[in-house]
PDB file of N, CA and C in Angstrom:
ATOM      1  N   MET A   1     -66.951  79.404  87.438  1.00  0.00           N
ATOM      2  CA  MET A   1     -66.774  80.655  88.142  1.00  0.00           C
ATOM      3  C   MET A   1     -66.725  81.809  87.152  1.00  0.00           C
ATOM      4  N   ARG A   2     -65.933  81.664  86.124  1.00  0.00           N
ATOM      5  CA  ARG A   2     -65.828  82.751  85.145  1.00  0.00           C
ATOM      6  C   ARG A   2     -67.152  83.000  84.437  1.00  0.00           C
ATOM      7  N   SER A   3     -67.867  81.936  84.137  1.00  0.00           N
ATOM      8  CA  SER A   3     -69.142  82.120  83.439  1.00  0.00           C
ATOM      9  C   SER A   3     -70.163  82.804  84.347  1.00  0.00           C
ATOM     10  N   ARG A   4     -70.132  82.520  85.630  1.00  0.00           N
ATOM     11  CA  ARG A   4     -71.060  83.192  86.547  1.00  0.00           C
ATOM     12  C   ARG A   4     -70.686  84.660  86.713  1.00  0.00           C
ATOM     13  N   PHE A   5     -69.399  84.965  86.754  1.00  0.00           N
ATOM     14  CA  PHE A   5     -68.980  86.363  86.816  1.00  0.00           C
ATOM     15  C   PHE A   5     -69.504  87.107  85.583  1.00  0.00           C
ATOM     16  N   SER A   6     -69.320  86.500  84.414  1.00  0.00           N
ATOM     17  CA  SER A   6     -69.807  87.122  83.176  1.00  0.00           C
ATOM     18  C   SER A   6     -71.321  87.301  83.213  1.00  0.00           C
ATOM     19  N   ALA A   7     -72.031  86.320  83.768  1.00  0.00           N
ATOM     20  CA  ALA A   7     -73.487  86.418  83.863  1.00  0.00           C
ATOM     21  C   ALA A   7     -73.897  87.563  84.794  1.00  0.00           C
ATOM     22  N   PHE A   8     -73.169  87.759  85.883  1.00  0.00           N
ATOM     23  CA  PHE A   8     -73.452  88.913  86.740  1.00  0.00           C
ATOM     24  C   PHE A   8     -73.185  90.210  85.978  1.00  0.00           C
ATOM     25  N   ALA A   9     -72.094  90.241  85.222  1.00  0.00           N
ATOM     26  CA  ALA A   9     -71.726  91.461  84.492  1.00  0.00           C
ATOM     27  C   ALA A   9     -72.783  91.870  83.470  1.00  0.00           C
ATOM     28  N   VAL A  10     -73.415  90.884  82.818  1.00  0.00           N
ATOM     29  CA  VAL A  10     -74.428  91.202  81.795  1.00  0.00           C
ATOM     30  C   VAL A  10     -75.853  90.999  82.314  1.00  0.00           C
ATOM     31  N   GLU A  11     -75.972  90.735  83.612  1.00  0.00           N
ATOM     32  CA  GLU A  11     -77.269  90.554  84.275  1.00  0.00           C
ATOM     33  C   GLU A  11     -78.113  89.450  83.640  1.00  0.00           C
ATOM     34  N   ASP A  12     -77.469  88.292  83.465  1.00  0.00           N
ATOM     35  CA  ASP A  12     -78.149  87.115  82.904  1.00  0.00           C
ATOM     36  C   ASP A  12     -78.723  86.290  84.059  1.00  0.00           C
ATOM     37  N   GLU A  13     -79.886  86.693  84.531  1.00  0.00           N
ATOM     38  CA  GLU A  13     -80.500  86.054  85.680  1.00  0.00           C
ATOM     39  C   GLU A  13     -80.798  84.577  85.436  1.00  0.00           C
ATOM     40  N   ALA A  14     -81.281  84.240  84.253  1.00  0.00           N
ATOM     41  CA  ALA A  14     -81.633  82.842  83.963  1.00  0.00           C
ATOM     42  C   ALA A  14     -80.420  81.931  84.124  1.00  0.00           C
ATOM     43  N   TYR A  15     -79.262  82.354  83.608  1.00  0.00           N
ATOM     44  CA  TYR A  15     -78.055  81.533  83.725  1.00  0.00           C
ATOM     45  C   TYR A  15     -77.637  81.410  85.192  1.00  0.00           C
ATOM     46  N   LEU A  16     -77.660  82.518  85.920  1.00  0.00           N
ATOM     47  CA  LEU A  16     -77.256  82.476  87.323  1.00  0.00           C
ATOM     48  C   LEU A  16     -78.142  81.531  88.125  1.00  0.00           C
ATOM     49  N   LEU A  17     -79.435  81.610  87.938  1.00  0.00           N
ATOM     50  CA  LEU A  17     -80.336  80.727  88.676  1.00  0.00           C
ATOM     51  C   LEU A  17     -80.159  79.272  88.282  1.00  0.00           C
ATOM     52  N   ARG A  18     -79.888  79.023  87.009  1.00  0.00           N
ATOM     53  CA  ARG A  18     -79.680  77.649  86.519  1.00  0.00           C
ATOM     54  C   ARG A  18     -78.400  77.041  87.098  1.00  0.00           C
ATOM     55  N   THR A  19     -77.417  77.873  87.420  1.00  0.00           N
ATOM     56  CA  THR A  19     -76.126  77.382  87.917  1.00  0.00           C
ATOM     57  C   THR A  19     -75.981  77.574  89.426  1.00  0.00           C
ATOM     58  N   TRP A  20     -77.098  77.725  90.114  1.00  0.00           N
ATOM     59  CA  TRP A  20     -77.132  77.907  91.565  1.00  0.00           C
ATOM     60  C   TRP A  20     -77.758  76.664  92.172  1.00  0.00           C
ATOM     61  N   HIS A  21     -77.180  76.126  93.219  1.00  0.00           N
ATOM     62  CA  HIS A  21     -77.713  74.920  93.852  1.00  0.00           C
ATOM     63  C   HIS A  21     -79.117  75.196  94.392  1.00  0.00           C
ATOM     64  N   PRO A  22     -80.054  74.268  94.190  1.00  0.00           N
ATOM     65  CA  PRO A  22     -81.435  74.489  94.639  1.00  0.00           C
ATOM     66  C   PRO A  22     -81.571  74.798  96.134  1.00  0.00           C
ATOM     67  N   SER A  23     -80.664  74.281  96.959  1.00  0.00           N
ATOM     68  CA  SER A  23     -80.778  74.492  98.409  1.00  0.00           C
ATOM     69  C   SER A  23     -80.438  75.918  98.835  1.00  0.00           C
ATOM     70  N   THR A  24     -79.739  76.668  97.993  1.00  0.00           N
ATOM     71  CA  THR A  24     -79.346  78.040  98.342  1.00  0.00           C
ATOM     72  C   THR A  24     -79.792  79.058  97.297  1.00  0.00           C
ATOM     73  N   ARG A  25     -80.440  78.601  96.247  1.00  0.00           N
ATOM     74  CA  ARG A  25     -80.852  79.483  95.136  1.00  0.00           C
ATOM     75  C   ARG A  25     -81.946  80.453  95.580  1.00  0.00           C
ATOM     76  N   PRO A  26     -81.759  81.751  95.331  1.00  0.00           N
ATOM     77  CA  PRO A  26     -82.821  82.707  95.640  1.00  0.00           C
ATOM     78  C   PRO A  26     -83.928  82.622  94.585  1.00  0.00           C
ATOM     79  N   ALA A  27     -85.050  83.210  94.882  1.00  0.00           N
ATOM     80  CA  ALA A  27     -86.162  83.231  93.925  1.00  0.00           C
ATOM     81  C   ALA A  27     -85.827  84.099  92.721  1.00  0.00           C
ATOM     82  N   GLN A  28     -85.034  85.122  92.945  1.00  0.00           N
ATOM     83  CA  GLN A  28     -84.605  86.007  91.859  1.00  0.00           C
ATOM     84  C   GLN A  28     -83.270  86.622  92.233  1.00  0.00           C
ATOM     85  N   VAL A  29     -82.598  87.188  91.251  1.00  0.00           N
ATOM     86  CA  VAL A  29     -81.325  87.861  91.483  1.00  0.00           C
ATOM     87  C   VAL A  29     -81.598  89.356  91.469  1.00  0.00           C
ATOM     88  N   ASP A  30     -81.232  90.022  92.536  1.00  0.00           N
ATOM     89  CA  ASP A  30     -81.441  91.463  92.627  1.00  0.00           C
ATOM     90  C   ASP A  30     -80.174  92.178  92.168  1.00  0.00           C
ATOM     91  N   PHE A  31     -80.178  92.604  90.914  1.00  0.00           N
ATOM     92  CA  PHE A  31     -79.029  93.320  90.373  1.00  0.00           C
ATOM     93  C   PHE A  31     -79.081  94.773  90.827  1.00  0.00           C
ATOM     94  N   ASP A  32     -77.918  95.312  91.122  1.00  0.00           N
ATOM     95  CA  ASP A  32     -77.804  96.723  91.481  1.00  0.00           C
ATOM     96  C   ASP A  32     -77.409  97.479  90.217  1.00  0.00           C
ATOM     97  N   ARG A  33     -78.279  98.309  89.722  1.00  0.00           N
ATOM     98  CA  ARG A  33     -78.041  99.029  88.454  1.00  0.00           C
ATOM     99  C   ARG A  33     -76.864  99.996  88.541  1.00  0.00           C
ATOM    100  N   ASP A  34     -76.437 100.333  89.764  1.00  0.00           N
ATOM    101  CA  ASP A  34     -75.291 101.231  89.938  1.00  0.00           C
ATOM    102  C   ASP A  34     -73.962 100.486  89.984  1.00  0.00           C
ATOM    103  N   MET A  35     -74.014  99.151  89.953  1.00  0.00           N
ATOM    104  CA  MET A  35     -72.813  98.317  90.037  1.00  0.00           C
ATOM    105  C   MET A  35     -72.418  97.839  88.646  1.00  0.00           C
ATOM    106  N   ARG A  36     -71.144  98.011  88.312  1.00  0.00           N
ATOM    107  CA  ARG A  36     -70.613  97.498  87.040  1.00  0.00           C
ATOM    108  C   ARG A  36     -69.402  96.640  87.368  1.00  0.00           C
ATOM    109  N   TRP A  37     -69.491  95.352  87.037  1.00  0.00           N
ATOM    110  CA  TRP A  37     -68.393  94.418  87.291  1.00  0.00           C
ATOM    111  C   TRP A  37     -67.343  94.612  86.208  1.00  0.00           C
ATOM    112  N   THR A  38     -66.070  94.775  86.608  1.00  0.00           N
ATOM    113  CA  THR A  38     -65.033  95.146  85.650  1.00  0.00           C
ATOM    114  C   THR A  38     -63.906  94.135  85.496  1.00  0.00           C
ATOM    115  N   GLY A  39     -63.765  93.197  86.420  1.00  0.00           N
ATOM    116  CA  GLY A  39     -62.671  92.232  86.286  1.00  0.00           C
ATOM    117  C   GLY A  39     -62.763  91.107  87.291  1.00  0.00           C
ATOM    118  N   LEU A  40     -62.123  90.010  86.956  1.00  0.00           N
ATOM    119  CA  LEU A  40     -62.120  88.830  87.816  1.00  0.00           C
ATOM    120  C   LEU A  40     -60.727  88.240  87.845  1.00  0.00           C
ATOM    121  N   GLU A  41     -60.261  87.934  89.043  1.00  0.00           N
ATOM    122  CA  GLU A  41     -58.987  87.214  89.203  1.00  0.00           C
ATOM    123  C   GLU A  41     -59.233  86.002  90.082  1.00  0.00           C
ATOM    124  N   ILE A  42     -58.963  84.831  89.530  1.00  0.00           N
ATOM    125  CA  ILE A  42     -59.039  83.594  90.309  1.00  0.00           C
ATOM    126  C   ILE A  42     -57.725  83.484  91.072  1.00  0.00           C
ATOM    127  N   GLU A  43     -57.796  83.464  92.384  1.00  0.00           N
ATOM    128  CA  GLU A  43     -56.593  83.426  93.207  1.00  0.00           C
ATOM    129  C   GLU A  43     -56.177  82.005  93.577  1.00  0.00           C
ATOM    130  N   ALA A  44     -57.158  81.114  93.723  1.00  0.00           N
ATOM    131  CA  ALA A  44     -56.851  79.726  94.076  1.00  0.00           C
ATOM    132  C   ALA A  44     -58.075  78.868  93.785  1.00  0.00           C
ATOM    133  N   ALA A  45     -57.821  77.591  93.575  1.00  0.00           N
ATOM    134  CA  ALA A  45     -58.911  76.631  93.380  1.00  0.00           C
ATOM    135  C   ALA A  45     -58.465  75.288  93.936  1.00  0.00           C
ATOM    136  N   THR A  46     -59.364  74.626  94.645  1.00  0.00           N
ATOM    137  CA  THR A  46     -59.097  73.283  95.148  1.00  0.00           C
ATOM    138  C   THR A  46     -60.278  72.396  94.787  1.00  0.00           C
ATOM    139  N   GLY A  47     -60.013  71.128  94.574  1.00  0.00           N
ATOM    140  CA  GLY A  47     -61.066  70.210  94.165  1.00  0.00           C
ATOM    141  C   GLY A  47     -61.540  70.560  92.768  1.00  0.00           C
ATOM    142  N   GLY A  48     -62.721  70.116  92.449  1.00  0.00           N
ATOM    143  CA  GLY A  48     -63.309  70.475  91.166  1.00  0.00           C
ATOM    144  C   GLY A  48     -62.880  69.633  89.985  1.00  0.00           C
ATOM    145  N   SER A  49     -62.098  68.591  90.218  1.00  0.00           N
ATOM    146  CA  SER A  49     -61.669  67.739  89.106  1.00  0.00           C
ATOM    147  C   SER A  49     -62.766  66.701  88.825  1.00  0.00           C
ATOM    148  N   PRO A  50     -62.593  65.908  87.782  1.00  0.00           N
ATOM    149  CA  PRO A  50     -63.596  64.885  87.474  1.00  0.00           C
ATOM    150  C   PRO A  50     -63.848  63.885  88.606  1.00  0.00           C
ATOM    151  N   ILE A  51     -62.890  63.716  89.523  1.00  0.00           N
ATOM    152  CA  ILE A  51     -63.093  62.763  90.622  1.00  0.00           C
ATOM    153  C   ILE A  51     -63.716  63.408  91.862  1.00  0.00           C
ATOM    154  N   HIS A  52     -63.822  64.719  91.887  1.00  0.00           N
ATOM    155  CA  HIS A  52     -64.358  65.419  93.046  1.00  0.00           C
ATOM    156  C   HIS A  52     -65.859  65.684  92.909  1.00  0.00           C
ATOM    157  N   THR A  53     -66.486  65.880  94.062  1.00  0.00           N
ATOM    158  CA  THR A  53     -67.895  66.287  94.081  1.00  0.00           C
ATOM    159  C   THR A  53     -68.049  67.711  94.603  1.00  0.00           C
ATOM    160  N   GLU A  54     -66.930  68.311  95.010  1.00  0.00           N
ATOM    161  CA  GLU A  54     -66.949  69.671  95.540  1.00  0.00           C
ATOM    162  C   GLU A  54     -65.654  70.369  95.153  1.00  0.00           C
ATOM    163  N   GLY A  55     -65.732  71.664  95.009  1.00  0.00           N
ATOM    164  CA  GLY A  55     -64.550  72.473  94.737  1.00  0.00           C
ATOM    165  C   GLY A  55     -64.715  73.849  95.354  1.00  0.00           C
ATOM    166  N   ILE A  56     -63.582  74.456  95.704  1.00  0.00           N
ATOM    167  CA  ILE A  56     -63.588  75.792  96.287  1.00  0.00           C
ATOM    168  C   ILE A  56     -62.773  76.702  95.370  1.00  0.00           C
ATOM    169  N   VAL A  57     -63.344  77.859  95.045  1.00  0.00           N
ATOM    170  CA  VAL A  57     -62.655  78.851  94.219  1.00  0.00           C
ATOM    171  C   VAL A  57     -62.524  80.132  95.035  1.00  0.00           C
ATOM    172  N   THR A  58     -61.293  80.595  95.194  1.00  0.00           N
ATOM    173  CA  THR A  58     -61.030  81.870  95.852  1.00  0.00           C
ATOM    174  C   THR A  58     -60.805  82.895  94.761  1.00  0.00           C
ATOM    175  N   PHE A  59     -61.543  84.002  94.837  1.00  0.00           N
ATOM    176  CA  PHE A  59     -61.446  84.991  93.759  1.00  0.00           C
ATOM    177  C   PHE A  59     -61.540  86.414  94.286  1.00  0.00           C
ATOM    178  N   ARG A  60     -61.143  87.325  93.398  1.00  0.00           N
ATOM    179  CA  ARG A  60     -61.339  88.756  93.621  1.00  0.00           C
ATOM    180  C   ARG A  60     -62.082  89.294  92.409  1.00  0.00           C
ATOM    181  N   ALA A  61     -63.202  89.940  92.645  1.00  0.00           N
ATOM    182  CA  ALA A  61     -63.976  90.555  91.567  1.00  0.00           C
ATOM    183  C   ALA A  61     -63.902  92.063  91.736  1.00  0.00           C
ATOM    184  N   ASP A  62     -63.483  92.746  90.680  1.00  0.00           N
ATOM    185  CA  ASP A  62     -63.399  94.200  90.700  1.00  0.00           C
ATOM    186  C   ASP A  62     -64.694  94.794  90.159  1.00  0.00           C
ATOM    187  N   TYR A  63     -65.061  95.934  90.709  1.00  0.00           N
ATOM    188  CA  TYR A  63     -66.280  96.595  90.259  1.00  0.00           C
ATOM    189  C   TYR A  63     -66.134  98.097  90.340  1.00  0.00           C
ATOM    190  N   ASP A  64     -67.088  98.768  89.728  1.00  0.00           N
ATOM    191  CA  ASP A  64     -67.220 100.206  89.800  1.00  0.00           C
ATOM    192  C   ASP A  64     -68.626 100.456  90.335  1.00  0.00           C
ATOM    193  N   TYR A  65     -68.727 101.189  91.434  1.00  0.00           N
ATOM    194  CA  TYR A  65     -70.029 101.490  92.012  1.00  0.00           C
ATOM    195  C   TYR A  65     -70.185 103.002  92.094  1.00  0.00           C
ATOM    196  N   ARG A  66     -71.050 103.526  91.240  1.00  0.00           N
ATOM    197  CA  ARG A  66     -71.297 104.971  91.181  1.00  0.00           C
ATOM    198  C   ARG A  66     -70.006 105.753  91.023  1.00  0.00           C
ATOM    199  N   GLY A  67     -69.128 105.245  90.144  1.00  0.00           N
ATOM    200  CA  GLY A  67     -67.880 105.928  89.851  1.00  0.00           C
ATOM    201  C   GLY A  67     -66.733 105.623  90.790  1.00  0.00           C
ATOM    202  N   GLN A  68     -66.983 104.810  91.817  1.00  0.00           N
ATOM    203  CA  GLN A  68     -65.940 104.463  92.774  1.00  0.00           C
ATOM    204  C   GLN A  68     -65.507 103.011  92.565  1.00  0.00           C
ATOM    205  N   PRO A  69     -64.212 102.768  92.391  1.00  0.00           N
ATOM    206  CA  PRO A  69     -63.753 101.383  92.225  1.00  0.00           C
ATOM    207  C   PRO A  69     -63.794 100.637  93.554  1.00  0.00           C
ATOM    208  N   GLY A  70     -63.968  99.329  93.453  1.00  0.00           N
ATOM    209  CA  GLY A  70     -63.969  98.487  94.646  1.00  0.00           C
ATOM    210  C   GLY A  70     -63.665  97.054  94.267  1.00  0.00           C
ATOM    211  N   GLU A  71     -63.615  96.203  95.252  1.00  0.00           N
ATOM    212  CA  GLU A  71     -63.382  94.785  95.000  1.00  0.00           C
ATOM    213  C   GLU A  71     -64.160  93.943  95.996  1.00  0.00           C
ATOM    214  N   MET A  72     -64.500  92.762  95.559  1.00  0.00           N
ATOM    215  CA  MET A  72     -65.176  91.778  96.401  1.00  0.00           C
ATOM    216  C   MET A  72     -64.310  90.531  96.406  1.00  0.00           C
ATOM    217  N   ARG A  73     -64.069  89.986  97.568  1.00  0.00           N
ATOM    218  CA  ARG A  73     -63.305  88.744  97.688  1.00  0.00           C
ATOM    219  C   ARG A  73     -64.199  87.687  98.302  1.00  0.00           C
ATOM    220  N   GLU A  74     -64.059  86.469  97.796  1.00  0.00           N
ATOM    221  CA  GLU A  74     -64.888  85.389  98.314  1.00  0.00           C
ATOM    222  C   GLU A  74     -64.233  84.050  98.035  1.00  0.00           C
ATOM    223  N   GLN A  75     -64.553  83.091  98.879  1.00  0.00           N
ATOM    224  CA  GLN A  75     -64.270  81.689  98.602  1.00  0.00           C
ATOM    225  C   GLN A  75     -65.620  81.063  98.315  1.00  0.00           C
ATOM    226  N   SER A  76     -65.830  80.643  97.078  1.00  0.00           N
ATOM    227  CA  SER A  76     -67.103  80.069  96.655  1.00  0.00           C
ATOM    228  C   SER A  76     -67.011  78.555  96.617  1.00  0.00           C
ATOM    229  N   ARG A  77     -68.057  77.909  97.122  1.00  0.00           N
ATOM    230  CA  ARG A  77     -68.131  76.452  97.099  1.00  0.00           C
ATOM    231  C   ARG A  77     -69.018  76.037  95.920  1.00  0.00           C
ATOM    232  N   PHE A  78     -68.480  75.177  95.076  1.00  0.00           N
ATOM    233  CA  PHE A  78     -69.224  74.601  93.961  1.00  0.00           C
ATOM    234  C   PHE A  78     -69.364  73.104  94.217  1.00  0.00           C
ATOM    235  N   VAL A  79     -70.509  72.555  93.865  1.00  0.00           N
ATOM    236  CA  VAL A  79     -70.763  71.127  94.046  1.00  0.00           C
ATOM    237  C   VAL A  79     -71.383  70.573  92.768  1.00  0.00           C
ATOM    238  N   ARG A  80     -71.255  69.265  92.624  1.00  0.00           N
ATOM    239  CA  ARG A  80     -71.938  68.612  91.500  1.00  0.00           C
ATOM    240  C   ARG A  80     -73.400  68.393  91.873  1.00  0.00           C
ATOM    241  N   HIS A  81     -74.257  68.762  90.948  1.00  0.00           N
ATOM    242  CA  HIS A  81     -75.692  68.558  91.138  1.00  0.00           C
ATOM    243  C   HIS A  81     -76.278  68.117  89.806  1.00  0.00           C
ATOM    244  N   GLU A  82     -76.816  66.916  89.804  1.00  0.00           N
ATOM    245  CA  GLU A  82     -77.386  66.341  88.579  1.00  0.00           C
ATOM    246  C   GLU A  82     -76.393  66.404  87.412  1.00  0.00           C
ATOM    247  N   GLY A  83     -75.130  66.109  87.743  1.00  0.00           N
ATOM    248  CA  GLY A  83     -74.092  66.016  86.731  1.00  0.00           C
ATOM    249  C   GLY A  83     -73.409  67.312  86.342  1.00  0.00           C
ATOM    250  N   ALA A  84     -73.859  68.435  86.899  1.00  0.00           N
ATOM    251  CA  ALA A  84     -73.267  69.733  86.535  1.00  0.00           C
ATOM    252  C   ALA A  84     -72.693  70.421  87.774  1.00  0.00           C
ATOM    253  N   TRP A  85     -71.678  71.248  87.561  1.00  0.00           N
ATOM    254  CA  TRP A  85     -71.127  72.040  88.648  1.00  0.00           C
ATOM    255  C   TRP A  85     -72.036  73.244  88.863  1.00  0.00           C
ATOM    256  N   VAL A  86     -72.429  73.469  90.127  1.00  0.00           N
ATOM    257  CA  VAL A  86     -73.271  74.608  90.467  1.00  0.00           C
ATOM    258  C   VAL A  86     -72.712  75.293  91.716  1.00  0.00           C
ATOM    259  N   TYR A  87     -72.988  76.580  91.821  1.00  0.00           N
ATOM    260  CA  TYR A  87     -72.590  77.362  92.993  1.00  0.00           C
ATOM    261  C   TYR A  87     -73.493  76.985  94.164  1.00  0.00           C
ATOM    262  N   ARG A  88     -72.894  76.666  95.325  1.00  0.00           N
ATOM    263  CA  ARG A  88     -73.710  76.365  96.498  1.00  0.00           C
ATOM    264  C   ARG A  88     -73.728  77.522  97.480  1.00  0.00           C
ATOM    265  N   ASP A  89     -72.522  77.993  97.880  1.00  0.00           N
ATOM    266  CA  ASP A  89     -72.487  79.072  98.866  1.00  0.00           C
ATOM    267  C   ASP A  89     -71.076  79.624  98.983  1.00  0.00           C
ATOM    268  N   ALA A  90     -70.972  80.677  99.776  1.00  0.00           N
ATOM    269  CA  ALA A  90     -69.675  81.243 100.106  1.00  0.00           C
ATOM    270  C   ALA A  90     -69.168  80.510 101.344  1.00  0.00           C
ATOM    271  N   VAL A  91     -67.935  80.077 101.319  1.00  0.00           N
ATOM    272  CA  VAL A  91     -67.343  79.372 102.439  1.00  0.00           C
ATOM    273  C   VAL A  91     -67.296  80.330 103.634  1.00  0.00           C
ATOM    274  N   GLY A  92     -67.738  79.850 104.783  1.00  0.00           N
ATOM    275  CA  GLY A  92     -67.703  80.666 105.989  1.00  0.00           C
ATOM    276  C   GLY A  92     -68.973  81.465 106.236  1.00  0.00           C
ATOM    277  N   GLU A  93     -69.938  81.376 105.334  1.00  0.00           N
ATOM    278  CA  GLU A  93     -71.198  82.114 105.561  1.00  0.00           C
ATOM    279  C   GLU A  93     -72.258  81.186 106.071  1.00  0.00           C
TER     280      GLU A  93
END
């Protein structure tokens, strides 16, 4: 989760696509040049241990959009795919 947040912050499309599950991966990542990600707080995590095949991370990501602060909250589902943890989707979407 933290590495994907950092990848969004520096617009590392290759890393984001590599860590996105093939069933939900977009063809490209559309970065908003007016958005600057400024902080991440992990609020909760379930699953995700060596014995699990799925994990849920609840987080708050802070951003600045055209000089206005804001936040995004999400519960992200991560799954094991070919031995690696990858982002699958937002829970409830």
